[in-house]
Amino acid sequence: MNHSNKIAVIIPAAGASSRFGGLMPKQFSRLGDETVLEKSVNLFLGISSVNQVVIAVNQNEDLIKSQSFYQDPRIKIVAGGSTRSESVFNAMAEVDESVEIVAIHDAARPWLKKIHFKDLLSHLANDQSIEGVFPVILATDSLRMKQGVDFIPVERENFFHVQTPQIFYHDSLKLALDKLQQKGLHMSDESQAMEHAGFKVLAVPGERSNIKITYFEDLTHHIGTDLRIGRGVDFHQFQPGDGLTLGNVFIDCKLSIVAHSDGDIILHAISDALLGAAGLR
């Protein structure tokens, strides 16, 4: 294998973000001038060896249509399932048969670096005995395991956090996901699905900067490391009337704006941009 092989990326983004607690699902919250999902997807669109990006979203999710990548010909949008396994299975069905390698990446990991993705591809290329790789990082906090009402200390050297992207050969991953679907099983990630199907996969060093946004604090804690840029848009139709307000300034004219509110599109766009820069929408 070499890096000219055809690569598809699957991004499960159908989660409800129940633990996040924001005003909208975390994947559509903003990091500067991009949403979390845009930041994750656009990284892959900037890699020449990536031929296809399949995104699984909630079938009722209209926000996907407003994303900057939506019209890119390499993008395919599919309906997600009620679990991660179902979403990835649905997305896998839309991956081109000519693709040789499939990477699965969490929508809520927007800080992946291109060099890390290429390193993972190299690990896969350099070991002919494996069918995939997945990144891990060593647990650094002290850990305890709950047993009944007690919490028993465990050796943290034996525990690792599993990250994405996880990268596998197309045919092997398809077979593994098909087996899960047939048995009605759900795994928390694709490396487990591959192992369950009997394939050998390799754990390789991950990156601590490649965190997954789970809680709102995860987003706000890292906003400070990004340039804060807000993008605001608002629009309304004109209609005959006796004046309109723009930028909190009344303009005496024979037009008005069709709106349920004051119709001040300048202030609305500014508010939209400020909320975006603050990561609050």
mmCIF file with all atom_site columns, N, CA and C in Angstrom, residues 41-105:
data_model
loop_
_atom_site.group_PDB
_atom_site.id
_atom_site.type_symbol
_atom_site.label_atom_id
_atom_site.label_alt_id
_atom_site.label_comp_id
_atom_site.label_asym_id
_atom_site.label_entity_id
_atom_site.label_seq_id
_atom_site.pdbx_PDB_ins_code
_atom_site.Cartn_x
_atom_site.Cartn_y
_atom_site.Cartn_z
_atom_site.occupancy
_atom_site.B_iso_or_equiv
_atom_site.pdbx_formal_charge
_atom_site.auth_seq_id
_atom_site.auth_comp_id
_atom_site.auth_asym_id
_atom_site.auth_atom_id
_atom_site.pdbx_PDB_model_num
ATOM 1   N N  . VAL A 1 41  ? -14.178 17.961 8.956  1.00 0.00 ? 41  VAL A N  1
ATOM 2   C CA . VAL A 1 41  ? -14.324 17.533 7.562  1.00 0.00 ? 41  VAL A CA 1
ATOM 3   C C  . VAL A 1 41  ? -13.318 18.227 6.652  1.00 0.00 ? 41  VAL A C  1
ATOM 4   N N  . ASN A 1 42  ? -13.135 19.528 6.833  1.00 0.00 ? 42  ASN A N  1
ATOM 5   C CA . ASN A 1 42  ? -12.276 20.282 5.925  1.00 0.00 ? 42  ASN A CA 1
ATOM 6   C C  . ASN A 1 42  ? -10.825 19.838 5.987  1.00 0.00 ? 42  ASN A C  1
ATOM 7   N N  . LEU A 1 43  ? -10.398 19.309 7.131  1.00 0.00 ? 43  LEU A N  1
ATOM 8   C CA . LEU A 1 43  ? -9.038  18.778 7.206  1.00 0.00 ? 43  LEU A CA 1
ATOM 9   C C  . LEU A 1 43  ? -8.851  17.662 6.190  1.00 0.00 ? 43  LEU A C  1
ATOM 10  N N  . PHE A 1 44  ? -9.815  16.750 6.111  1.00 0.00 ? 44  PHE A N  1
ATOM 11  C CA . PHE A 1 44  ? -9.701  15.624 5.180  1.00 0.00 ? 44  PHE A CA 1
ATOM 12  C C  . PHE A 1 44  ? -9.848  16.073 3.730  1.00 0.00 ? 44  PHE A C  1
ATOM 13  N N  . LEU A 1 45  ? -10.696 17.073 3.489  1.00 0.00 ? 45  LEU A N  1
ATOM 14  C CA . LEU A 1 45  ? -10.847 17.579 2.124  1.00 0.00 ? 45  LEU A CA 1
ATOM 15  C C  . LEU A 1 45  ? -9.566  18.236 1.627  1.00 0.00 ? 45  LEU A C  1
ATOM 16  N N  . GLY A 1 46  ? -8.690  18.604 2.554  1.00 0.00 ? 46  GLY A N  1
ATOM 17  C CA . GLY A 1 46  ? -7.406  19.199 2.196  1.00 0.00 ? 46  GLY A CA 1
ATOM 18  C C  . GLY A 1 46  ? -6.302  18.181 1.979  1.00 0.00 ? 46  GLY A C  1
ATOM 19  N N  . ILE A 1 47  ? -6.635  16.890 2.007  1.00 0.00 ? 47  ILE A N  1
ATOM 20  C CA . ILE A 1 47  ? -5.653  15.821 1.794  1.00 0.00 ? 47  ILE A CA 1
ATOM 21  C C  . ILE A 1 47  ? -5.936  15.189 0.436  1.00 0.00 ? 47  ILE A C  1
ATOM 22  N N  . SER A 1 48  ? -4.971  15.244 -0.460 1.00 0.00 ? 48  SER A N  1
ATOM 23  C CA . SER A 1 48  ? -5.198  14.837 -1.851 1.00 0.00 ? 48  SER A CA 1
ATOM 24  C C  . SER A 1 48  ? -5.557  13.370 -2.004 1.00 0.00 ? 48  SER A C  1
ATOM 25  N N  . SER A 1 49  ? -5.098  12.519 -1.089 1.00 0.00 ? 49  SER A N  1
ATOM 26  C CA . SER A 1 49  ? -5.369  11.080 -1.210 1.00 0.00 ? 49  SER A CA 1
ATOM 27  C C  . SER A 1 49  ? -6.768  10.697 -0.746 1.00 0.00 ? 49  SER A C  1
ATOM 28  N N  . VAL A 1 50  ? -7.494  11.634 -0.132 1.00 0.00 ? 50  VAL A N  1
ATOM 29  C CA . VAL A 1 50  ? -8.870  11.365 0.308  1.00 0.00 ? 50  VAL A CA 1
ATOM 30  C C  . VAL A 1 50  ? -9.817  11.626 -0.857 1.00 0.00 ? 50  VAL A C  1
ATOM 31  N N  . ASN A 1 51  ? -10.464 10.577 -1.324 1.00 0.00 ? 51  ASN A N  1
ATOM 32  C CA . ASN A 1 51  ? -11.345 10.673 -2.485 1.00 0.00 ? 51  ASN A CA 1
ATOM 33  C C  . ASN A 1 51  ? -12.807 10.881 -2.128 1.00 0.00 ? 51  ASN A C  1
ATOM 34  N N  . GLN A 1 52  ? -13.178 10.529 -0.884 1.00 0.00 ? 52  GLN A N  1
ATOM 35  C CA . GLN A 1 52  ? -14.591 10.562 -0.517 1.00 0.00 ? 52  GLN A CA 1
ATOM 36  C C  . GLN A 1 52  ? -14.709 10.760 0.988  1.00 0.00 ? 52  GLN A C  1
ATOM 37  N N  . VAL A 1 53  ? -15.670 11.586 1.395  1.00 0.00 ? 53  VAL A N  1
ATOM 38  C CA . VAL A 1 53  ? -15.991 11.764 2.812  1.00 0.00 ? 53  VAL A CA 1
ATOM 39  C C  . VAL A 1 53  ? -17.487 11.510 2.973  1.00 0.00 ? 53  VAL A C  1
ATOM 40  N N  . VAL A 1 54  ? -17.833 10.486 3.733  1.00 0.00 ? 54  VAL A N  1
ATOM 41  C CA . VAL A 1 54  ? -19.230 10.119 3.952  1.00 0.00 ? 54  VAL A CA 1
ATOM 42  C C  . VAL A 1 54  ? -19.605 10.522 5.373  1.00 0.00 ? 54  VAL A C  1
ATOM 43  N N  . ILE A 1 55  ? -20.617 11.358 5.500  1.00 0.00 ? 55  ILE A N  1
ATOM 44  C CA . ILE A 1 55  ? -21.026 11.884 6.803  1.00 0.00 ? 55  ILE A CA 1
ATOM 45  C C  . ILE A 1 55  ? -22.410 11.356 7.143  1.00 0.00 ? 55  ILE A C  1
ATOM 46  N N  . ALA A 1 56  ? -22.518 10.695 8.284  1.00 0.00 ? 56  ALA A N  1
ATOM 47  C CA . ALA A 1 56  ? -23.807 10.176 8.755  1.00 0.00 ? 56  ALA A CA 1
ATOM 48  C C  . ALA A 1 56  ? -24.407 11.173 9.733  1.00 0.00 ? 56  ALA A C  1
ATOM 49  N N  . VAL A 1 57  ? -25.586 11.701 9.406  1.00 0.00 ? 57  VAL A N  1
ATOM 50  C CA . VAL A 1 57  ? -26.236 12.696 10.255 1.00 0.00 ? 57  VAL A CA 1
ATOM 51  C C  . VAL A 1 57  ? -27.648 12.249 10.592 1.00 0.00 ? 57  VAL A C  1
ATOM 52  N N  . ASN A 1 58  ? -28.209 12.871 11.615 1.00 0.00 ? 58  ASN A N  1
ATOM 53  C CA . ASN A 1 58  ? -29.609 12.650 11.949 1.00 0.00 ? 58  ASN A CA 1
ATOM 54  C C  . ASN A 1 58  ? -30.459 12.992 10.733 1.00 0.00 ? 58  ASN A C  1
ATOM 55  N N  . GLN A 1 59  ? -31.375 12.107 10.371 1.00 0.00 ? 59  GLN A N  1
ATOM 56  C CA . GLN A 1 59  ? -32.147 12.308 9.134  1.00 0.00 ? 59  GLN A CA 1
ATOM 57  C C  . GLN A 1 59  ? -33.012 13.564 9.171  1.00 0.00 ? 59  GLN A C  1
ATOM 58  N N  . ASN A 1 60  ? -33.242 14.110 10.364 1.00 0.00 ? 60  ASN A N  1
ATOM 59  C CA . ASN A 1 60  ? -34.025 15.342 10.477 1.00 0.00 ? 60  ASN A CA 1
ATOM 60  C C  . ASN A 1 60  ? -33.139 16.576 10.624 1.00 0.00 ? 60  ASN A C  1
ATOM 61  N N  . GLU A 1 61  ? -31.815 16.399 10.437 1.00 0.00 ? 61  GLU A N  1
ATOM 62  C CA . GLU A 1 61  ? -30.875 17.481 10.682 1.00 0.00 ? 61  GLU A CA 1
ATOM 63  C C  . GLU A 1 61  ? -30.682 18.342 9.433  1.00 0.00 ? 61  GLU A C  1
ATOM 64  N N  . ASP A 1 62  ? -31.263 19.538 9.452  1.00 0.00 ? 62  ASP A N  1
ATOM 65  C CA . ASP A 1 62  ? -31.142 20.447 8.311  1.00 0.00 ? 62  ASP A CA 1
ATOM 66  C C  . ASP A 1 62  ? -29.884 21.305 8.385  1.00 0.00 ? 62  ASP A C  1
ATOM 67  N N  . LEU A 1 63  ? -29.237 21.359 9.554  1.00 0.00 ? 63  LEU A N  1
ATOM 68  C CA . LEU A 1 63  ? -28.051 22.197 9.701  1.00 0.00 ? 63  LEU A CA 1
ATOM 69  C C  . LEU A 1 63  ? -26.924 21.766 8.776  1.00 0.00 ? 63  LEU A C  1
ATOM 70  N N  . ILE A 1 64  ? -26.922 20.503 8.367  1.00 0.00 ? 64  ILE A N  1
ATOM 71  C CA . ILE A 1 64  ? -25.854 20.007 7.500  1.00 0.00 ? 64  ILE A CA 1
ATOM 72  C C  . ILE A 1 64  ? -25.811 20.795 6.189  1.00 0.00 ? 64  ILE A C  1
ATOM 73  N N  . LYS A 1 65  ? -26.960 21.283 5.745  1.00 0.00 ? 65  LYS A N  1
ATOM 74  C CA . LYS A 1 65  ? -27.024 21.995 4.462  1.00 0.00 ? 65  LYS A CA 1
ATOM 75  C C  . LYS A 1 65  ? -26.333 23.353 4.520  1.00 0.00 ? 65  LYS A C  1
ATOM 76  N N  . SER A 1 66  ? -26.108 23.874 5.711  1.00 0.00 ? 66  SER A N  1
ATOM 77  C CA . SER A 1 66  ? -25.457 25.175 5.853  1.00 0.00 ? 66  SER A CA 1
ATOM 78  C C  . SER A 1 66  ? -23.948 25.065 6.013  1.00 0.00 ? 66  SER A C  1
ATOM 79  N N  . GLN A 1 67  ? -23.418 23.855 6.021  1.00 0.00 ? 67  GLN A N  1
ATOM 80  C CA . GLN A 1 67  ? -21.984 23.669 6.230  1.00 0.00 ? 67  GLN A CA 1
ATOM 81  C C  . GLN A 1 67  ? -21.201 24.015 4.959  1.00 0.00 ? 67  GLN A C  1
ATOM 82  N N  . SER A 1 68  ? -20.020 24.561 5.131  1.00 0.00 ? 68  SER A N  1
ATOM 83  C CA . SER A 1 68  ? -19.232 25.067 3.999  1.00 0.00 ? 68  SER A CA 1
ATOM 84  C C  . SER A 1 68  ? -18.855 23.988 2.997  1.00 0.00 ? 68  SER A C  1
ATOM 85  N N  . PHE A 1 69  ? -18.791 22.746 3.439  1.00 0.00 ? 69  PHE A N  1
ATOM 86  C CA . PHE A 1 69  ? -18.364 21.652 2.560  1.00 0.00 ? 69  PHE A CA 1
ATOM 87  C C  . PHE A 1 69  ? -19.527 20.998 1.816  1.00 0.00 ? 69  PHE A C  1
ATOM 88  N N  . TYR A 1 70  ? -20.745 21.417 2.069  1.00 0.00 ? 70  TYR A N  1
ATOM 89  C CA . TYR A 1 70  ? -21.925 20.665 1.633  1.00 0.00 ? 70  TYR A CA 1
ATOM 90  C C  . TYR A 1 70  ? -21.951 20.414 0.127  1.00 0.00 ? 70  TYR A C  1
ATOM 91  N N  . GLN A 1 71  ? -21.483 21.352 -0.662 1.00 0.00 ? 71  GLN A N  1
ATOM 92  C CA . GLN A 1 71  ? -21.538 21.224 -2.119 1.00 0.00 ? 71  GLN A CA 1
ATOM 93  C C  . GLN A 1 71  ? -20.294 20.562 -2.708 1.00 0.00 ? 71  GLN A C  1
ATOM 94  N N  . ASP A 1 72  ? -19.329 20.194 -1.888 1.00 0.00 ? 72  ASP A N  1
ATOM 95  C CA . ASP A 1 72  ? -18.114 19.566 -2.410 1.00 0.00 ? 72  ASP A CA 1
ATOM 96  C C  . ASP A 1 72  ? -18.466 18.211 -3.031 1.00 0.00 ? 72  ASP A C  1
ATOM 97  N N  . PRO A 1 73  ? -18.007 17.922 -4.239 1.00 0.00 ? 73  PRO A N  1
ATOM 98  C CA . PRO A 1 73  ? -18.383 16.666 -4.903 1.00 0.00 ? 73  PRO A CA 1
ATOM 99  C C  . PRO A 1 73  ? -17.887 15.410 -4.202 1.00 0.00 ? 73  PRO A C  1
ATOM 100 N N  . ARG A 1 74  ? -16.918 15.552 -3.313 1.00 0.00 ? 74  ARG A N  1
ATOM 101 C CA . ARG A 1 74  ? -16.415 14.374 -2.590 1.00 0.00 ? 74  ARG A CA 1
ATOM 102 C C  . ARG A 1 74  ? -17.268 14.024 -1.378 1.00 0.00 ? 74  ARG A C  1
ATOM 103 N N  . ILE A 1 75  ? -18.208 14.894 -1.039 1.00 0.00 ? 75  ILE A N  1
ATOM 104 C CA . ILE A 1 75  ? -19.036 14.705 0.152  1.00 0.00 ? 75  ILE A CA 1
ATOM 105 C C  . ILE A 1 75  ? -20.265 13.863 -0.178 1.00 0.00 ? 75  ILE A C  1
ATOM 106 N N  . LYS A 1 76  ? -20.569 12.925 0.704  1.00 0.00 ? 76  LYS A N  1
ATOM 107 C CA . LYS A 1 76  ? -21.800 12.128 0.612  1.00 0.00 ? 76  LYS A CA 1
ATOM 108 C C  . LYS A 1 76  ? -22.479 12.177 1.974  1.00 0.00 ? 76  LYS A C  1
ATOM 109 N N  . ILE A 1 77  ? -23.740 12.572 2.011  1.00 0.00 ? 77  ILE A N  1
ATOM 110 C CA . ILE A 1 77  ? -24.498 12.654 3.256  1.00 0.00 ? 77  ILE A CA 1
ATOM 111 C C  . ILE A 1 77  ? -25.448 11.468 3.330  1.00 0.00 ? 77  ILE A C  1
ATOM 112 N N  . VAL A 1 78  ? -25.428 10.751 4.453  1.00 0.00 ? 78  VAL A N  1
ATOM 113 C CA . VAL A 1 78  ? -26.323 9.611  4.646  1.00 0.00 ? 78  VAL A CA 1
ATOM 114 C C  . VAL A 1 78  ? -27.036 9.759  5.983  1.00 0.00 ? 78  VAL A C  1
ATOM 115 N N  . ALA A 1 79  ? -28.135 9.049  6.126  1.00 0.00 ? 79  ALA A N  1
ATOM 116 C CA . ALA A 1 79  ? -28.880 9.050  7.389  1.00 0.00 ? 79  ALA A CA 1
ATOM 117 C C  . ALA A 1 79  ? -28.159 8.175  8.402  1.00 0.00 ? 79  ALA A C  1
ATOM 118 N N  . GLY A 1 80  ? -27.931 8.721  9.583  1.00 0.00 ? 80  GLY A N  1
ATOM 119 C CA . GLY A 1 80  ? -27.312 7.951  10.647 1.00 0.00 ? 80  GLY A CA 1
ATOM 120 C C  . GLY A 1 80  ? -28.321 7.047  11.329 1.00 0.00 ? 80  GLY A C  1
ATOM 121 N N  . GLY A 1 81  ? -27.823 6.218  12.235 1.00 0.00 ? 81  GLY A N  1
ATOM 122 C CA . GLY A 1 81  ? -28.684 5.317  12.989 1.00 0.00 ? 81  GLY A CA 1
ATOM 123 C C  . GLY A 1 81  ? -28.810 5.752  14.433 1.00 0.00 ? 81  GLY A C  1
ATOM 124 N N  . SER A 1 82  ? -29.415 4.907  15.242 1.00 0.00 ? 82  SER A N  1
ATOM 125 C CA . SER A 1 82  ? -29.604 5.222  16.659 1.00 0.00 ? 82  SER A CA 1
ATOM 126 C C  . SER A 1 82  ? -28.344 4.952  17.474 1.00 0.00 ? 82  SER A C  1
ATOM 127 N N  . THR A 1 83  ? -27.379 4.245  16.893 1.00 0.00 ? 83  THR A N  1
ATOM 128 C CA . THR A 1 83  ? -26.100 3.976  17.554 1.00 0.00 ? 83  THR A CA 1
ATOM 129 C C  . THR A 1 83  ? -24.967 4.307  16.594 1.00 0.00 ? 83  THR A C  1
ATOM 130 N N  . ARG A 1 84  ? -23.766 4.414  17.143 1.00 0.00 ? 84  ARG A N  1
ATOM 131 C CA . ARG A 1 84  ? -22.594 4.657  16.303 1.00 0.00 ? 84  ARG A CA 1
ATOM 132 C C  . ARG A 1 84  ? -22.427 3.534  15.287 1.00 0.00 ? 84  ARG A C  1
ATOM 133 N N  . SER A 1 85  ? -22.586 2.286  15.752 1.00 0.00 ? 85  SER A N  1
ATOM 134 C CA . SER A 1 85  ? -22.420 1.137  14.857 1.00 0.00 ? 85  SER A CA 1
ATOM 135 C C  . SER A 1 85  ? -23.351 1.232  13.658 1.00 0.00 ? 85  SER A C  1
ATOM 136 N N  . GLU A 1 86  ? -24.605 1.611  13.899 1.00 0.00 ? 86  GLU A N  1
ATOM 137 C CA . GLU A 1 86  ? -25.570 1.727  12.809 1.00 0.00 ? 86  GLU A CA 1
ATOM 138 C C  . GLU A 1 86  ? -25.194 2.857  11.850 1.00 0.00 ? 86  GLU A C  1
ATOM 139 N N  . SER A 1 87  ? -24.725 3.968  12.406 1.00 0.00 ? 87  SER A N  1
ATOM 140 C CA . SER A 1 87  ? -24.336 5.100  11.562 1.00 0.00 ? 87  SER A CA 1
ATOM 141 C C  . SER A 1 87  ? -23.161 4.738  10.661 1.00 0.00 ? 87  SER A C  1
ATOM 142 N N  . VAL A 1 88  ? -22.160 4.076  11.233 1.00 0.00 ? 88  VAL A N  1
ATOM 143 C CA . VAL A 1 88  ? -20.996 3.687  10.437 1.00 0.00 ? 88  VAL A CA 1
ATOM 144 C C  . VAL A 1 88  ? -21.393 2.645  9.395  1.00 0.00 ? 88  VAL A C  1
ATOM 145 N N  . PHE A 1 89  ? -22.273 1.719  9.771  1.00 0.00 ? 89  PHE A N  1
ATOM 146 C CA . PHE A 1 89  ? -22.747 0.700  8.824  1.00 0.00 ? 89  PHE A CA 1
ATOM 147 C C  . PHE A 1 89  ? -23.466 1.362  7.649  1.00 0.00 ? 89  PHE A C  1
ATOM 148 N N  . ASN A 1 90  ? -24.332 2.329  7.941  1.00 0.00 ? 90  ASN A N  1
ATOM 149 C CA . ASN A 1 90  ? -25.052 3.038  6.880  1.00 0.00 ? 90  ASN A CA 1
ATOM 150 C C  . ASN A 1 90  ? -24.090 3.792  5.966  1.00 0.00 ? 90  ASN A C  1
ATOM 151 N N  . ALA A 1 91  ? -23.090 4.421  6.578  1.00 0.00 ? 91  ALA A N  1
ATOM 152 C CA . ALA A 1 91  ? -22.115 5.175  5.789  1.00 0.00 ? 91  ALA A CA 1
ATOM 153 C C  . ALA A 1 91  ? -21.264 4.255  4.928  1.00 0.00 ? 91  ALA A C  1
ATOM 154 N N  . MET A 1 92  ? -20.918 3.107  5.484  1.00 0.00 ? 92  MET A N  1
ATOM 155 C CA . MET A 1 92  ? -20.068 2.162  4.749  1.00 0.00 ? 92  MET A CA 1
ATOM 156 C C  . MET A 1 92  ? -20.751 1.701  3.462  1.00 0.00 ? 92  MET A C  1
ATOM 157 N N  . ALA A 1 93  ? -22.063 1.625  3.484  1.00 0.00 ? 93  ALA A N  1
ATOM 158 C CA . ALA A 1 93  ? -22.806 1.188  2.295  1.00 0.00 ? 93  ALA A CA 1
ATOM 159 C C  . ALA A 1 93  ? -22.674 2.177  1.144  1.00 0.00 ? 93  ALA A C  1
ATOM 160 N N  . GLU A 1 94  ? -22.284 3.416  1.452  1.00 0.00 ? 94  GLU A N  1
ATOM 161 C CA . GLU A 1 94  ? -22.159 4.449  0.424  1.00 0.00 ? 94  GLU A CA 1
ATOM 162 C C  . GLU A 1 94  ? -20.715 4.680  -0.011 1.00 0.00 ? 94  GLU A C  1
ATOM 163 N N  . VAL A 1 95  ? -19.782 3.953  0.590  1.00 0.00 ? 95  VAL A N  1
ATOM 164 C CA . VAL A 1 95  ? -18.375 4.098  0.197  1.00 0.00 ? 95  VAL A CA 1
ATOM 165 C C  . VAL A 1 95  ? -18.164 3.437  -1.164 1.00 0.00 ? 95  VAL A C  1
ATOM 166 N N  . ASP A 1 96  ? -17.477 4.121  -2.042 1.00 0.00 ? 96  ASP A N  1
ATOM 167 C CA . ASP A 1 96  ? -17.219 3.585  -3.378 1.00 0.00 ? 96  ASP A CA 1
ATOM 168 C C  . ASP A 1 96  ? -16.461 2.262  -3.294 1.00 0.00 ? 96  ASP A C  1
ATOM 169 N N  . GLU A 1 97  ? -16.834 1.322  -4.154 1.00 0.00 ? 97  GLU A N  1
ATOM 170 C CA . GLU A 1 97  ? -16.185 0.009  -4.161 1.00 0.00 ? 97  GLU A CA 1
ATOM 171 C C  . GLU A 1 97  ? -14.712 0.097  -4.544 1.00 0.00 ? 97  GLU A C  1
ATOM 172 N N  . SER A 1 98  ? -14.336 1.150  -5.259 1.00 0.00 ? 98  SER A N  1
ATOM 173 C CA . SER A 1 98  ? -12.943 1.307  -5.677 1.00 0.00 ? 98  SER A CA 1
ATOM 174 C C  . SER A 1 98  ? -12.025 1.750  -4.544 1.00 0.00 ? 98  SER A C  1
ATOM 175 N N  . VAL A 1 99  ? -12.609 2.182  -3.436 1.00 0.00 ? 99  VAL A N  1
ATOM 176 C CA . VAL A 1 99  ? -11.820 2.632  -2.284 1.00 0.00 ? 99  VAL A CA 1
ATOM 177 C C  . VAL A 1 99  ? -11.111 1.445  -1.645 1.00 0.00 ? 99  VAL A C  1
ATOM 178 N N  . GLU A 1 100 ? -9.854  1.637  -1.286 1.00 0.00 ? 100 GLU A N  1
ATOM 179 C CA . GLU A 1 100 ? -9.062  0.565  -0.683 1.00 0.00 ? 100 GLU A CA 1
ATOM 180 C C  . GLU A 1 100 ? -8.916  0.705  0.830  1.00 0.00 ? 100 GLU A C  1
ATOM 181 N N  . ILE A 1 101 ? -8.962  1.928  1.311  1.00 0.00 ? 101 ILE A N  1
ATOM 182 C CA . ILE A 1 101 ? -8.743  2.197  2.729  1.00 0.00 ? 101 ILE A CA 1
ATOM 183 C C  . ILE A 1 101 ? -9.870  3.078  3.240  1.00 0.00 ? 101 ILE A C  1
ATOM 184 N N  . VAL A 1 102 ? -10.369 2.757  4.432  1.00 0.00 ? 102 VAL A N  1
ATOM 185 C CA . VAL A 1 102 ? -11.437 3.547  5.044  1.00 0.00 ? 102 VAL A CA 1
ATOM 186 C C  . VAL A 1 102 ? -10.981 4.012  6.425  1.00 0.00 ? 102 VAL A C  1
ATOM 187 N N  . ALA A 1 103 ? -11.110 5.301  6.665  1.00 0.00 ? 103 ALA A N  1
ATOM 188 C CA . ALA A 1 103 ? -10.824 5.879  7.979  1.00 0.00 ? 103 ALA A CA 1
ATOM 189 C C  . ALA A 1 103 ? -12.131 6.331  8.604  1.00 0.00 ? 103 ALA A C  1
ATOM 190 N N  . ILE A 1 104 ? -12.310 6.052  9.884  1.00 0.00 ? 104 ILE A N  1
ATOM 191 C CA . ILE A 1 104 ? -13.489 6.519  10.616 1.00 0.00 ? 104 ILE A CA 1
ATOM 192 C C  . ILE A 1 104 ? -13.010 7.523  11.653 1.00 0.00 ? 104 ILE A C  1
ATOM 193 N N  . HIS A 1 105 ? -13.608 8.711  11.624 1.00 0.00 ? 105 HIS A N  1
ATOM 194 C CA . HIS A 1 105 ? -13.163 9.774  12.527 1.00 0.00 ? 105 HIS A CA 1
ATOM 195 C C  . HIS A 1 105 ? -14.358 10.421 13.210 1.00 0.00 ? 105 HIS A C  1
#
